[in-house]
Every structure is written in structure tokens, then in C-alpha cells.
PDB file of C-alpha atoms and ligand atoms in Angstrom:
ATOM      1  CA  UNK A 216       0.000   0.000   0.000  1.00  0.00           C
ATOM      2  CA  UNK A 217       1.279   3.607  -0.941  1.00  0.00           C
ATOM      3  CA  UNK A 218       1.345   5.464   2.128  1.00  0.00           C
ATOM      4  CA  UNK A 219       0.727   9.319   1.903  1.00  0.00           C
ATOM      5  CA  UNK A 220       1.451  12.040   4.400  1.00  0.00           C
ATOM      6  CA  UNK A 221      -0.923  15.034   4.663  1.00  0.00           C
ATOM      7  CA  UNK A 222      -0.963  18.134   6.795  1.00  0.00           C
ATOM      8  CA  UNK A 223      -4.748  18.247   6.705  1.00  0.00           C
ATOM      9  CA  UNK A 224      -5.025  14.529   8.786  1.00  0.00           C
ATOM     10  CA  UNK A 225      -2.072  15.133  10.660  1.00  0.00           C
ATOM     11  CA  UNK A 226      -3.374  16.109  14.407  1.00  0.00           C
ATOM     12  CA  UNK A 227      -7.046  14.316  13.820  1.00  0.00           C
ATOM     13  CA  UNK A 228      -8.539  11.859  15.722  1.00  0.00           C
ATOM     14  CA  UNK A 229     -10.609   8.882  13.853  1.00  0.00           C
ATOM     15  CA  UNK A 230     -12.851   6.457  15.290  1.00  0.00           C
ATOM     16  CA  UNK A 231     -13.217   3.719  13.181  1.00  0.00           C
ATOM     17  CA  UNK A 232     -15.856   1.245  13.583  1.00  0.00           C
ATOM     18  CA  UNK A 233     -15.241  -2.993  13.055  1.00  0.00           C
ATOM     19  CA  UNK A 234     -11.530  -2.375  12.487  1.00  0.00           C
ATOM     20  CA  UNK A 235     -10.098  -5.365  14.077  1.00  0.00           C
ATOM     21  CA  UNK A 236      -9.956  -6.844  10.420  1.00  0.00           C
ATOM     22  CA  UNK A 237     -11.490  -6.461   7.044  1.00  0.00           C
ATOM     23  CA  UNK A 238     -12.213  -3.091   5.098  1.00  0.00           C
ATOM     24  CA  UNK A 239     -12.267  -1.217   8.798  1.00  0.00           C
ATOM     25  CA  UNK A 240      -8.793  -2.374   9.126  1.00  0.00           C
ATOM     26  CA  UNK A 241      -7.318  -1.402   6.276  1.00  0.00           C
ATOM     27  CA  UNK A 242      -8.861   2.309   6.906  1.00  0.00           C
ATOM     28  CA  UNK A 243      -7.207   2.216  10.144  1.00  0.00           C
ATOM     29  CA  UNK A 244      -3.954   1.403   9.164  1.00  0.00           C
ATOM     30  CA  UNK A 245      -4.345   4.182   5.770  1.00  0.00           C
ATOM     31  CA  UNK A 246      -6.035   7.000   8.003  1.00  0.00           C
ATOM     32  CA  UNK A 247      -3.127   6.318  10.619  1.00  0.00           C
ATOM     33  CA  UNK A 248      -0.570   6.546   7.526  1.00  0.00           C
ATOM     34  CA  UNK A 249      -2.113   9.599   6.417  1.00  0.00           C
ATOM     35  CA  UNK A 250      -1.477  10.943   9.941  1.00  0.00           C
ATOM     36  CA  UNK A 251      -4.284  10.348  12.144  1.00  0.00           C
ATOM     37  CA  UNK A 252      -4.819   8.717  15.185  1.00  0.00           C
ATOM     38  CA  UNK A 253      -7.250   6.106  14.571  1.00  0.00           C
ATOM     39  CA  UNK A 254      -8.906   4.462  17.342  1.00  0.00           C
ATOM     40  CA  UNK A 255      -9.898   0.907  16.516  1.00  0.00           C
ATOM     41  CA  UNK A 256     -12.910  -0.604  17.685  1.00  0.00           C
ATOM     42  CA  UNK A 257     -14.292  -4.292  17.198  1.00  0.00           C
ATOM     43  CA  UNK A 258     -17.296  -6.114  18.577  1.00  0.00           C
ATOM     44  CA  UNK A 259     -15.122  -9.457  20.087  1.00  0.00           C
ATOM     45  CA  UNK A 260     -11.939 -10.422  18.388  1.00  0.00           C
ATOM     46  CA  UNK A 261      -9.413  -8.503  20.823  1.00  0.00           C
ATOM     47  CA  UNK A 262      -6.679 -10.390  19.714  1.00  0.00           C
ATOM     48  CA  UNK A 263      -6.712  -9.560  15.990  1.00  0.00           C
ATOM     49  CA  UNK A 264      -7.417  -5.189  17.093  1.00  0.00           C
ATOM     50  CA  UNK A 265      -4.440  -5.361  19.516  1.00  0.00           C
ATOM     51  CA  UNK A 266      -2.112  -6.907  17.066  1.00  0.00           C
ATOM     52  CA  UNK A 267      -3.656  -4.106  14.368  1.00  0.00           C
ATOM     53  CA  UNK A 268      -3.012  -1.330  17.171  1.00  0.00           C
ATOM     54  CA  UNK A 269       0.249  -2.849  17.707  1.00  0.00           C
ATOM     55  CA  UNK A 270       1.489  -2.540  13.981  1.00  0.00           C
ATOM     56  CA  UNK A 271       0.246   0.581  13.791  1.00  0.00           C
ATOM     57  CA  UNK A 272       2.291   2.141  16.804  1.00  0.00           C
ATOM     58  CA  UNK A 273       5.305  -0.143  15.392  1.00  0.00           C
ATOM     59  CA  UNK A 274       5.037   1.750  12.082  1.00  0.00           C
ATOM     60  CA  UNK A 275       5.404   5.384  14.135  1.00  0.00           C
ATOM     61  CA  UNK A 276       1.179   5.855  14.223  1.00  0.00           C
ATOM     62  CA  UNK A 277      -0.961   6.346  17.237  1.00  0.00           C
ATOM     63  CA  UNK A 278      -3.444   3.829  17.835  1.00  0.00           C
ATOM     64  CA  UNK A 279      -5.582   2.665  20.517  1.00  0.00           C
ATOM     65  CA  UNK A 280      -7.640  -0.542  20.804  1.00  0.00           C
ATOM     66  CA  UNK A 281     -11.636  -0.355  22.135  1.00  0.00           C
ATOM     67  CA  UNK A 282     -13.926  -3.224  22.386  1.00  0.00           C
ATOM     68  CA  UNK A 283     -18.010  -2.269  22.054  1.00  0.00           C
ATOM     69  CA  UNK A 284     -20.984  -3.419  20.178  1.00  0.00           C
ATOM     70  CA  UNK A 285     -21.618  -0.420  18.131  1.00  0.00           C
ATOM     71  CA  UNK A 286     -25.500  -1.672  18.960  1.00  0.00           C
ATOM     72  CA  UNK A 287     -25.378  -0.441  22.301  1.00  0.00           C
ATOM     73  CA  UNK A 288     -25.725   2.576  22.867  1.00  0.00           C
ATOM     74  CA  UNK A 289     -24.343   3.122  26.402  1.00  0.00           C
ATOM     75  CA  UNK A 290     -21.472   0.978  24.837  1.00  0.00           C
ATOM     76  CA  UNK A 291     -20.969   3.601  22.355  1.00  0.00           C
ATOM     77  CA  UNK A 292     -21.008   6.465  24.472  1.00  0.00           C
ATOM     78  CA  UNK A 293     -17.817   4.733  26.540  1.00  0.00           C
ATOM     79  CA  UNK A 294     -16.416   4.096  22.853  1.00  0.00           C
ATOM     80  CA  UNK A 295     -15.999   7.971  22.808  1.00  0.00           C
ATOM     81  CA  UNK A 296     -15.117   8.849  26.225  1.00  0.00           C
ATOM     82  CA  UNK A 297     -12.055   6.120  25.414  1.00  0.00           C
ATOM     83  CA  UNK A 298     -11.312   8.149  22.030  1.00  0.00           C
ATOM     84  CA  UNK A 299     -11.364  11.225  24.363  1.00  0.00           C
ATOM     85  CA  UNK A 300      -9.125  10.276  27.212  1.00  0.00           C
ATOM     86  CA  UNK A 301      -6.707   8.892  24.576  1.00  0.00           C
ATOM     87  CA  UNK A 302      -6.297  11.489  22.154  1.00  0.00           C
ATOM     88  CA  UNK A 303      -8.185  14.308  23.930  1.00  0.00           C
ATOM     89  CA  UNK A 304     -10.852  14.867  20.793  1.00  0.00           C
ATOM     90  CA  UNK A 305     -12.660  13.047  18.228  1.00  0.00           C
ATOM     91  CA  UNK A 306     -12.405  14.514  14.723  1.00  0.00           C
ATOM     92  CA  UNK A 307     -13.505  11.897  12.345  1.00  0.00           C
ATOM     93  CA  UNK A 308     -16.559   8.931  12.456  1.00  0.00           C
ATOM     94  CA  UNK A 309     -15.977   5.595   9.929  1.00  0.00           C
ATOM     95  CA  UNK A 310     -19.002   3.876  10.151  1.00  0.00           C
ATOM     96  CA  UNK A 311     -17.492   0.594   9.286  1.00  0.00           C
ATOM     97  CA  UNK A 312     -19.311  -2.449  11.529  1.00  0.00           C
ATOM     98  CA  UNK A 313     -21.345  -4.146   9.873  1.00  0.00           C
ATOM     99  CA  UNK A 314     -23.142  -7.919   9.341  1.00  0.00           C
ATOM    100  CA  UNK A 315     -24.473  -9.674   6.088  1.00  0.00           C
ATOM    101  CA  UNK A 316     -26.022 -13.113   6.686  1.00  0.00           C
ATOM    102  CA  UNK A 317     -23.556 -15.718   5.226  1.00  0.00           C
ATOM    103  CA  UNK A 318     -26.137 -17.821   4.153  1.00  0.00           C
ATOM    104  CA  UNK A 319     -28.022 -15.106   2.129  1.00  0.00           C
ATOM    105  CA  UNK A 320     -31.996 -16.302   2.832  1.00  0.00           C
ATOM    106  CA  UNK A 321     -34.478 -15.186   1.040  1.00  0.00           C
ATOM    107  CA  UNK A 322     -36.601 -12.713   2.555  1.00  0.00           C
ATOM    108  CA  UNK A 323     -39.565 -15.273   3.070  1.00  0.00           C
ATOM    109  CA  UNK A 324     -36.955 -17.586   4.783  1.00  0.00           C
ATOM    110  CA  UNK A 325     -35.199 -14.945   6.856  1.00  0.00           C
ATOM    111  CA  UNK A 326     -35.780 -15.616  11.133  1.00  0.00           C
ATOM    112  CA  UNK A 327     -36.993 -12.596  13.493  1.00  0.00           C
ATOM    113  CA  UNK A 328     -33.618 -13.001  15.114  1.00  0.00           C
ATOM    114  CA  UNK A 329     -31.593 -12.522  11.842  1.00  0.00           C
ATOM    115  CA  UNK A 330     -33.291  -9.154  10.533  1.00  0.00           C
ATOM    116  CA  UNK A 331     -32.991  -7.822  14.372  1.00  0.00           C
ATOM    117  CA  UNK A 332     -29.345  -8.519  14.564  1.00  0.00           C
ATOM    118  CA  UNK A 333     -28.718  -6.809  10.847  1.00  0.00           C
ATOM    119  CA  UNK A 334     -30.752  -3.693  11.906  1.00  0.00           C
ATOM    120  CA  UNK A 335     -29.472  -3.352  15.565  1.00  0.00           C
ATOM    121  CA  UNK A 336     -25.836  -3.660  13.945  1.00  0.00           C
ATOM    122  CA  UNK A 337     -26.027  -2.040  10.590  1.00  0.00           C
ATOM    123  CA  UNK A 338     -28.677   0.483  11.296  1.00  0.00           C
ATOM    124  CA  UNK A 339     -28.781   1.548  15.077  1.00  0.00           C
ATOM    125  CA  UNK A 340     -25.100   1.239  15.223  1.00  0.00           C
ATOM    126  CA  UNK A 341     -24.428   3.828  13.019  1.00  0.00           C
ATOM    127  CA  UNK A 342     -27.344   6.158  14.648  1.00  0.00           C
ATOM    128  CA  UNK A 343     -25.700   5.387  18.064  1.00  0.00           C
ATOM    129  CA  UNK A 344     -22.237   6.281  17.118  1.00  0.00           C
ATOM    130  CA  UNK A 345     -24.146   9.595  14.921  1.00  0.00           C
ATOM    131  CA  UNK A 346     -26.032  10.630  18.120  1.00  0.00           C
ATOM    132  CA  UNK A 347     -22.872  10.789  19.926  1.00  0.00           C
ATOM    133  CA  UNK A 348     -21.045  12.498  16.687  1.00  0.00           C
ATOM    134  CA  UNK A 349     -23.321  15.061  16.603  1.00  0.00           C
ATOM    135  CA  UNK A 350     -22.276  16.437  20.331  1.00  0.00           C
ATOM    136  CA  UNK A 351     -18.564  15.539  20.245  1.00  0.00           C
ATOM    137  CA  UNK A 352     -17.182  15.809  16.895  1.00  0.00           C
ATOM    138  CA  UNK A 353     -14.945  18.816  16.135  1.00  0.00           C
ATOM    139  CA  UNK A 354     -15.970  21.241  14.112  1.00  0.00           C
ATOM    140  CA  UNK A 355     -14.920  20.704  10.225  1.00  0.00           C
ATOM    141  CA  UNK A 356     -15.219  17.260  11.670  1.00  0.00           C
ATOM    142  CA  UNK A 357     -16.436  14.130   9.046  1.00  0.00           C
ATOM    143  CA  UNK A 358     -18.281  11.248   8.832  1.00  0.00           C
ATOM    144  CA  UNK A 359     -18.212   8.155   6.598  1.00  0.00           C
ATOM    145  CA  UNK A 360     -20.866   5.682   6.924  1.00  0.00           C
ATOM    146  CA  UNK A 361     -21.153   2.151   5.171  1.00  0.00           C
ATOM    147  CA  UNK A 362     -23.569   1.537   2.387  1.00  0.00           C
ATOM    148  CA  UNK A 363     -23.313  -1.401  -0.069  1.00  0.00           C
ATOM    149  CA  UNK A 364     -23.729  -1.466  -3.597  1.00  0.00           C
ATOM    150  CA  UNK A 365     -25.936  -4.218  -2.917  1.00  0.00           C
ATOM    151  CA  UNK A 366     -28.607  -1.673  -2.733  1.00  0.00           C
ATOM    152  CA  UNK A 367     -28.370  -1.264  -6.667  1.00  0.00           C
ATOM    153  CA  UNK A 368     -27.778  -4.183  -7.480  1.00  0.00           C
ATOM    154  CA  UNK A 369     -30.796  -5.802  -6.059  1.00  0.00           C
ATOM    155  CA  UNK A 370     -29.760  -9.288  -6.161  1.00  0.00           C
ATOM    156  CA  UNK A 371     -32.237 -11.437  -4.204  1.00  0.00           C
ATOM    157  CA  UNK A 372     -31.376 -12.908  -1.051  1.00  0.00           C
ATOM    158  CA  UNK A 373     -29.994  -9.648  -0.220  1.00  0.00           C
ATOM    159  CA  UNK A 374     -33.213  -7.852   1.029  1.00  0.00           C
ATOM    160  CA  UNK A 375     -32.736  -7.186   4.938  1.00  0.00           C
ATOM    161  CA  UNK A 376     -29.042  -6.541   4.608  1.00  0.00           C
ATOM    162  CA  UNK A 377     -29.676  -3.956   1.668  1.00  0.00           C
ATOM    163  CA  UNK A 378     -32.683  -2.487   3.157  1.00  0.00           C
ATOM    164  CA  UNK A 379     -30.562  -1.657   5.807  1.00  0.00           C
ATOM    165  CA  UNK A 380     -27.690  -0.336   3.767  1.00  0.00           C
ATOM    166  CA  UNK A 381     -30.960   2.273   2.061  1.00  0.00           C
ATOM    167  CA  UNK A 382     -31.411   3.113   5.585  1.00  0.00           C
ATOM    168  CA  UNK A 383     -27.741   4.157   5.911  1.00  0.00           C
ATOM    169  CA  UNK A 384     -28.175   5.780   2.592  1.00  0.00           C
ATOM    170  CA  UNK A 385     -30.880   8.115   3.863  1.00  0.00           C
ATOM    171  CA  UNK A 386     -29.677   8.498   7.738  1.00  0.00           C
ATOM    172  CA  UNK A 387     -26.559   9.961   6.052  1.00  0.00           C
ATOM    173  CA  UNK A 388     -28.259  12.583   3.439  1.00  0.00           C
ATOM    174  CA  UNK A 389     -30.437  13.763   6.497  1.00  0.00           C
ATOM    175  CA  UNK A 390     -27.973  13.957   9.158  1.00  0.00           C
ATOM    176  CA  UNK A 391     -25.656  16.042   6.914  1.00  0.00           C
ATOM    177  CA  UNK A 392     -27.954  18.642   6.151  1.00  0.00           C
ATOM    178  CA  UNK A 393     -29.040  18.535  10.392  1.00  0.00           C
ATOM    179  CA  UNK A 394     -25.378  18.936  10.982  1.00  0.00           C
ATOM    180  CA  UNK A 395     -25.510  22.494   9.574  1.00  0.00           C
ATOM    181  CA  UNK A 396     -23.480  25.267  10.785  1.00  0.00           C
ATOM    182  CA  UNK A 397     -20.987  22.444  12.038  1.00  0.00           C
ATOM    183  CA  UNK A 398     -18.891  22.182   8.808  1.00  0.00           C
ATOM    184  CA  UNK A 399     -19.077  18.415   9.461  1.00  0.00           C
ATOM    185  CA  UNK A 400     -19.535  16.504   6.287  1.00  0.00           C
ATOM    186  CA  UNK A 401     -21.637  13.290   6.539  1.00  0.00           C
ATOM    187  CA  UNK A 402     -20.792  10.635   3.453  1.00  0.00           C
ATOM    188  CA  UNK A 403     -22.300   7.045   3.176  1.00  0.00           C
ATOM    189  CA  UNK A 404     -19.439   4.869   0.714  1.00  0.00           C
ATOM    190  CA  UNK A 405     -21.084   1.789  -0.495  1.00  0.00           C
ATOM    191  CA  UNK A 406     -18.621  -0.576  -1.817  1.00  0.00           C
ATOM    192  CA  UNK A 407     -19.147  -3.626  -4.227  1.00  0.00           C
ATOM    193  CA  UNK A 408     -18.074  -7.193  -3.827  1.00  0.00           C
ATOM    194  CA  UNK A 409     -14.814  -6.608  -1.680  1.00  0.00           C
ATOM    195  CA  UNK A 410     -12.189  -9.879  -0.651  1.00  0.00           C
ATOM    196  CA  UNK A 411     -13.179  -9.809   2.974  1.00  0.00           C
ATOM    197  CA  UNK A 412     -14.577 -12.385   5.337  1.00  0.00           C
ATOM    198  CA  UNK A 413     -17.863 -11.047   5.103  1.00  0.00           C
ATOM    199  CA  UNK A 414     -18.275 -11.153   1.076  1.00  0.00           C
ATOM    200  CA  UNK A 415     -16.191 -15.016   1.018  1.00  0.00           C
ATOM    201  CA  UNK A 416     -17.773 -16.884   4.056  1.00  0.00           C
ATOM    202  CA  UNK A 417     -20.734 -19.097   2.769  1.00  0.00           C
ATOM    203  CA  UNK A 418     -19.921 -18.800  -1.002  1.00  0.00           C
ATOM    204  CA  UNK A 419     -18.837 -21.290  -3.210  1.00  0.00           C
ATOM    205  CA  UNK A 420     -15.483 -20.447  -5.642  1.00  0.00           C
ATOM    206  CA  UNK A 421     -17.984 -20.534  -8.742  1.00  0.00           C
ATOM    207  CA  UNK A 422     -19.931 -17.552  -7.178  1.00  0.00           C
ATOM    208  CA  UNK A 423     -17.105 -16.111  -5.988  1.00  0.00           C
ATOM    209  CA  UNK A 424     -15.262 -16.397  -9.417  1.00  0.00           C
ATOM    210  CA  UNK A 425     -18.605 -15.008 -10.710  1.00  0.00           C
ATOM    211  CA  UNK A 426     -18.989 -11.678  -8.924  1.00  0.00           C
ATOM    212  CA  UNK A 427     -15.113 -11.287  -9.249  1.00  0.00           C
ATOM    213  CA  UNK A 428     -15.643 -11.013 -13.165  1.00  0.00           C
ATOM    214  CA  UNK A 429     -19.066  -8.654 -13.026  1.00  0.00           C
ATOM    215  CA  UNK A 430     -17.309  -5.241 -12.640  1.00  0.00           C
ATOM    216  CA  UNK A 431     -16.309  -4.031 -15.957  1.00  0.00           C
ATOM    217  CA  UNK A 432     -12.591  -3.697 -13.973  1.00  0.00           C
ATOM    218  CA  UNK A 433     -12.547  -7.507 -13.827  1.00  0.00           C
ATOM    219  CA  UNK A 434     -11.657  -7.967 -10.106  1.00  0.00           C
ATOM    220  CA  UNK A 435     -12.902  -8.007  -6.371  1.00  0.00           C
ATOM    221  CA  UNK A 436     -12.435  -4.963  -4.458  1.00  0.00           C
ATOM    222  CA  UNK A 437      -9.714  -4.907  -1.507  1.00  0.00           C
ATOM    223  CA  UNK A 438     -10.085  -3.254   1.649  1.00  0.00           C
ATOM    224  CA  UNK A 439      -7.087  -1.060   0.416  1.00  0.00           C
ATOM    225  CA  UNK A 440      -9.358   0.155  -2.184  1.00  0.00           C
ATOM    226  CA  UNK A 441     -12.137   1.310   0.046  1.00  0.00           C
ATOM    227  CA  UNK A 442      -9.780   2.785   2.317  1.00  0.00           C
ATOM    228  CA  UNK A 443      -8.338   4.990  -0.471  1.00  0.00           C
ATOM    229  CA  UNK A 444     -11.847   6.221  -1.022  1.00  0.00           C
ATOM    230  CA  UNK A 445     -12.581   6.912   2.510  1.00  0.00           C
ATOM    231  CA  UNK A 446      -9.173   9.042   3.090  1.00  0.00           C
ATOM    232  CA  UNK A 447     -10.314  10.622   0.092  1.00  0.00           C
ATOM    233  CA  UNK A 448     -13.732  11.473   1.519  1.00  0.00           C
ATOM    234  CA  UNK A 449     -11.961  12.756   5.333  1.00  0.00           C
ATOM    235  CA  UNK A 450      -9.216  14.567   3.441  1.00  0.00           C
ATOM    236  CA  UNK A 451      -9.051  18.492   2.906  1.00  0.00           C
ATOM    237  CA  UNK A 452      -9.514  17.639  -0.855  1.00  0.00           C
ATOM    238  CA  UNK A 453     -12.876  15.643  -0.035  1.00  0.00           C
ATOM    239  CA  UNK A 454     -14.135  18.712   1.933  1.00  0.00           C
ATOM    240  CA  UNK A 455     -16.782  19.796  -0.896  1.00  0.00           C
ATOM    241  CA  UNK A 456     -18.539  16.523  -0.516  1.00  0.00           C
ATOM    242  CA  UNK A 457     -21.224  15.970   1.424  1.00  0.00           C
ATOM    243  CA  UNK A 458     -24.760  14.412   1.967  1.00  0.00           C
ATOM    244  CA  UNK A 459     -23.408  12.195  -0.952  1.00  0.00           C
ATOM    245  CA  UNK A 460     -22.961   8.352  -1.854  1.00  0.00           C
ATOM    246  CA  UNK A 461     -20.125   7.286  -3.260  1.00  0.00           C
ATOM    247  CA  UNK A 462     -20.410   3.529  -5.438  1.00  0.00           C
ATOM    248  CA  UNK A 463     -16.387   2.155  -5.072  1.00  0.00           C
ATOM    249  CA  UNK A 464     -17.101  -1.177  -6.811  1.00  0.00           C
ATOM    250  CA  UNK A 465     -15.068  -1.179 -10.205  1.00  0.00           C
ATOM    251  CA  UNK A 466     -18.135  -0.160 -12.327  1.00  0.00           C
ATOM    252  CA  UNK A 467     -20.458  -2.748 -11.126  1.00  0.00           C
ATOM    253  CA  UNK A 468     -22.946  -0.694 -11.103  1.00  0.00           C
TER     254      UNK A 468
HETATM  255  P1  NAP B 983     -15.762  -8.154   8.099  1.00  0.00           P
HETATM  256  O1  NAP B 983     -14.491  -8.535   7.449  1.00  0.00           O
HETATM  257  O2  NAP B 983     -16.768  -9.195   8.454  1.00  0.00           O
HETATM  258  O3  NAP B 983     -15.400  -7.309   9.431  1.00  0.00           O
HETATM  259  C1  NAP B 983     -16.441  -6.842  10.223  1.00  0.00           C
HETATM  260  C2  NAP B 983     -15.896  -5.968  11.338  1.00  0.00           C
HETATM  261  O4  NAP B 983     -17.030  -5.427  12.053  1.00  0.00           O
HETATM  262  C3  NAP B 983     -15.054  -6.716  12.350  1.00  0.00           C
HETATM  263  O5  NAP B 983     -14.013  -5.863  12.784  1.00  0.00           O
HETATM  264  C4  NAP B 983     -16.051  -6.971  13.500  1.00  0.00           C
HETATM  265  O6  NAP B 983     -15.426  -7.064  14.787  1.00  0.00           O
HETATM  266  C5  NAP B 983     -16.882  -5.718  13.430  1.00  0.00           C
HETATM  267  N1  NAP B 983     -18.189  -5.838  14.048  1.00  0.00           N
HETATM  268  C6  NAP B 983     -19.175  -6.741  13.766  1.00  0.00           C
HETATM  269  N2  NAP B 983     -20.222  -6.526  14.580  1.00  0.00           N
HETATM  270  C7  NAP B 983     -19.901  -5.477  15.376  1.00  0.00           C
HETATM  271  C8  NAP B 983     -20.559  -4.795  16.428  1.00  0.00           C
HETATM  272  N3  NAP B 983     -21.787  -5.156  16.841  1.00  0.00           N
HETATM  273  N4  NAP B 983     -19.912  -3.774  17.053  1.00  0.00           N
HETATM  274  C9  NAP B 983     -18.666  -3.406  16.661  1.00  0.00           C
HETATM  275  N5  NAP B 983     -17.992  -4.017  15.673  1.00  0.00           N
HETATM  276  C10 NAP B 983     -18.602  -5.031  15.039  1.00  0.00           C
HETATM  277  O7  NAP B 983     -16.580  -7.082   7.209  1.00  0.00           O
HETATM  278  P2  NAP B 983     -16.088  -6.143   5.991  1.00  0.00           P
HETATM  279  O8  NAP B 983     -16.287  -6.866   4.725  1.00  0.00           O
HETATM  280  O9  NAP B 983     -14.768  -5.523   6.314  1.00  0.00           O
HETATM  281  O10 NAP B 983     -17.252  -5.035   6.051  1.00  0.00           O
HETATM  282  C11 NAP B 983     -17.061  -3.716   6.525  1.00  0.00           C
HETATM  283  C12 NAP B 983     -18.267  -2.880   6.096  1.00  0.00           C
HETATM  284  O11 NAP B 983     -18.336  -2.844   4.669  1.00  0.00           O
HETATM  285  C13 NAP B 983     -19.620  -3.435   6.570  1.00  0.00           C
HETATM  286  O12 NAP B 983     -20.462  -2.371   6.956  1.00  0.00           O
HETATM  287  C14 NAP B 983     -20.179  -4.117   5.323  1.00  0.00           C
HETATM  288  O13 NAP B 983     -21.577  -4.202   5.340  1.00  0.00           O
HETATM  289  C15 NAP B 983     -19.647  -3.191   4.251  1.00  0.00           C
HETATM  290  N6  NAP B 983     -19.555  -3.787   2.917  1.00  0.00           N
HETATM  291  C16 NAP B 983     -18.752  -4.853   2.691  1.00  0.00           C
HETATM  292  C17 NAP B 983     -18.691  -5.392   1.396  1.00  0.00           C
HETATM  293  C18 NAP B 983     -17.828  -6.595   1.064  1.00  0.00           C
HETATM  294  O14 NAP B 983     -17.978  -7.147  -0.040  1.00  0.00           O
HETATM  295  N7  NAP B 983     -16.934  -7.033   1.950  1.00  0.00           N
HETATM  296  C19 NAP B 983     -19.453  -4.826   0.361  1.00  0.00           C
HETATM  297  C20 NAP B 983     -20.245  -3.724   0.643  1.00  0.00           C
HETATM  298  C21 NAP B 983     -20.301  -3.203   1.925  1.00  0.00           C
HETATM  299  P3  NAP B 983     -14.874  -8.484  15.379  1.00  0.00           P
HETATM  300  O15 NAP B 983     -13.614  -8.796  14.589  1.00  0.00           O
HETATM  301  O16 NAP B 983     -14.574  -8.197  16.817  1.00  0.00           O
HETATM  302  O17 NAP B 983     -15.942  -9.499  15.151  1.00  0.00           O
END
């Protein structure tokens, strides 16, 4: 990965949301590149976000490690009083947790418990961590939520877990325009098939080889390519953008 050094994130304070591994850990370790410290949170997996904060601090970035379930809310507020104590502020908001069914059920075969678990995660976790954002985030401050390109594409078996990427979609263009007079800019990115845990798990290689081949570029996303996007979109030269979704997905759609 090309590491870049800007003025504009050097100082800032990101907390990023799921970073122990995936797409939220590739943002970590870019923002913290870039010159931010990045606080990285993760639901369980401790291990895997203090050998991430641990690499980070290696490399010369600041980095601090903080377990909570982005779907509670009290869990949340502790989320930021960590960011706080550690780096005195909180500047920037990555949206990042989030859960897709592996199996993919239809909507007609989807449980009670499955479609609470991808709301409470996907949807009230990013208006917990919001809520909070819009007391405590800095002025000039930004926020990155997580859509999925799912939500054009339409494929079935995709209906709770896109319905509640719309709902990100919408939460984001609303909140941006409440968030006036705050020059904080509120952004949902909704990436397409990325190589991640959450796209392989439950697929076989035939559907994986499939979806790889569907974007006109010819490939799967990689976390590094989201997190490109999202320094982008937190970067001084992202600061005109706002209330916006951004598609990363090679074309897709
Ligand atoms: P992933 O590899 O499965 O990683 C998920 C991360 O979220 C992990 O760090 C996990 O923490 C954390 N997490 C899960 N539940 C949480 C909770 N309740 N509270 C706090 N953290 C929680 O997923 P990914 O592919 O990187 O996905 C990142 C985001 O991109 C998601 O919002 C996803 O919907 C979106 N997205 C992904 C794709 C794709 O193809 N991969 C496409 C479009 C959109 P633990 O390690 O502790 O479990």
C-alpha cells in the first residue's frame, strides 16, 4: 500500500468502527498513515485489534484498541469517552461495523432473530455512534458511513441486509444537512463485492469467481481500495462533498 502524508489529517482523531480486520482495518492502518490517530474498535476479536493497534504504533502511528458493540448505545457512548481520554478529541466517524447473513436467505426464509441482529448492527449502530457524533465531533469534523452497492444491485437474497444499507443511505443525506453550521460533512461509501470475510464466508469459488468477473474492472475490491476512497472522503480535498454516496465497486454498477 502507498502510504501518503498530509498536513490536513495530521493532528485528527478517527474512530473507526469494526476495524479489528477487514475493510475497517485497512482504513485504520491508511487514516493512521495519512497521519491520524485512529482508534480501533471491534465487537469481540481482541486479539486480531491489539495486534492491528500494535502494527500501527510499530510503524510510528498512534493507535488505541476499544472493544463495544456499536448496537449499544451506552457501549458507544464509553467508545468515545475512550477516544477522548486517549487522544483528547474526536475529529472523524468511519461507520465501518457491519453484518451480512452468510447464508443469504431469502426474505420469506429470513428468522426474526436474523433481521434484528442486521438492523441493531447495521442500522442503530451507526445512529448510536451519529447521536454521539453530533455532540462531540470537532468542528470541520467528518463522517463516513457504510452503504453497499448491494442496494443497486438488487440481487435477491440480499433484502434485509440492503434495506438496511438504504437506511444508511438516507440516515446519512439527512444527518448532513441537520449537521448544519458544524462544517461536518456526513458521506455514506457503499462498496461492491470486496475480498473480505464477510463477502467469502458461505460462497462457493464458482460464485465467488462469478462476482469477481461482473465489474467491468474484472476484479474483487480490496479493503485497500475502500480505504483509499474513505481518506479521500476525510481529506481536505474531499471537503466539498457531502450528503453524498459514493459507489467504489469497479463499475459494477
Ligand atoms: P468483516 O471482514 O466481516 O469485518 C467486520 C468488522 O465489524 C469486524 O471488525 C467486527 O469485529 C466488526 N463488528 C461486527 N459486529 C460489530 C458490532 N456489533 N460492534 C462493533 N464491531 C462489530 O466485514 P467487511 O467486509 O470488512 O465489512 C465492513 C463494512 O463494509 C460493513 O459495513 C459491510 O456491510 C460493508 N460492505 C462490505 C462489502 C464486502 O464485499 N466485503 C461490500 C459492501 C459493503 P470483530 O472482529 O470483533 O468481530
Amino acid at each position: 500500500m502507498t502510504m501518503t502524508n498530509t498536513t490536513s489529517a495530521s493532528g485528527k482523531v478517527a474512530i473507526i468502527t469494526g476495524a479489528s480486520r477487514g475493510i475497517g482495518a485497512a482504513i485504520a492502518q491508511r487514516l493512521a498513515a495519512d497521519g491520524m490517530a485512529v482508534v480501533v474498535n471491534y465487537a469481540s476479536r481482541s486479539d486480531e485489534a491489539d495486534a492491528l493497534v500494535a502494527k500501527i504504533v510499530a510503524g510510528g502511528g498512534k493507535a488505541v484498541a476499544a472493544k463495544a458493540d456499536v448496537a449499544d448505545a451506552a457501549a458507544v457512548a464509553a467508545l468515545f469517552d475512550t477516544a477522548e481520554a486517549a487522544f483528547g478529541k474526536v475529529d472523524v466517524l468511519i461507520n465501518n461495523a457491519g453484518v451480512m447473513p452468510a447464508g443469504l436467505p431469502m426474505l420469506a426464509d429470513t428468522d426474526d432473530a436474523s433481521f434484528d441482529n442486521i438492523f441493531d448492527i447495521n442500522v442503530k449502530g451507526s445512529f448510536n455512534t451519529m447521536r454521539q457524533a453530533a455532540k462531540r465531533l470537532q468542528h470541520g469534523g467528518r463522517i463516513v458511513n457504510f452503504s453497499s452497492s448491494v442496494v443497486g444491485l438488487a440481487m435477491p437474497g440480499y433484502s434485509v441486509y440492503a434495506a438496511s444499507k438504504s437506511a444508511i443511505e438516507t440516515m446519512s443525506n439527512i444527518f448532513a444537512k441537520e449537521l448544519r453550521g458544524k462544517h461536518i460533512t456526513v458521506n455514506a461509501i457503499a462498496p461492491g463485492p470486496t475480498a473480505t470475510a464477510l463477502f467469502l464466508n458461505g460462497k462457493t469459488e464458482e460464485v465467488i469467481e462469478r462476482l469477481s468477473k461482473a465489474a467491468p474492472l474484472e476484479r474483487l475490491g480490496t479493503p485497500d481500495d475502500i480505504a483509499a476512497a474513505v481518506a479521500f472522503l476525510v481529506s481536505a480535498d474531499g471537503g466539498w462533498i457531502n450528503g453524498q454516496t459514493l459507489r467504489a465497486n469497479g463499475g459494477i454498477i
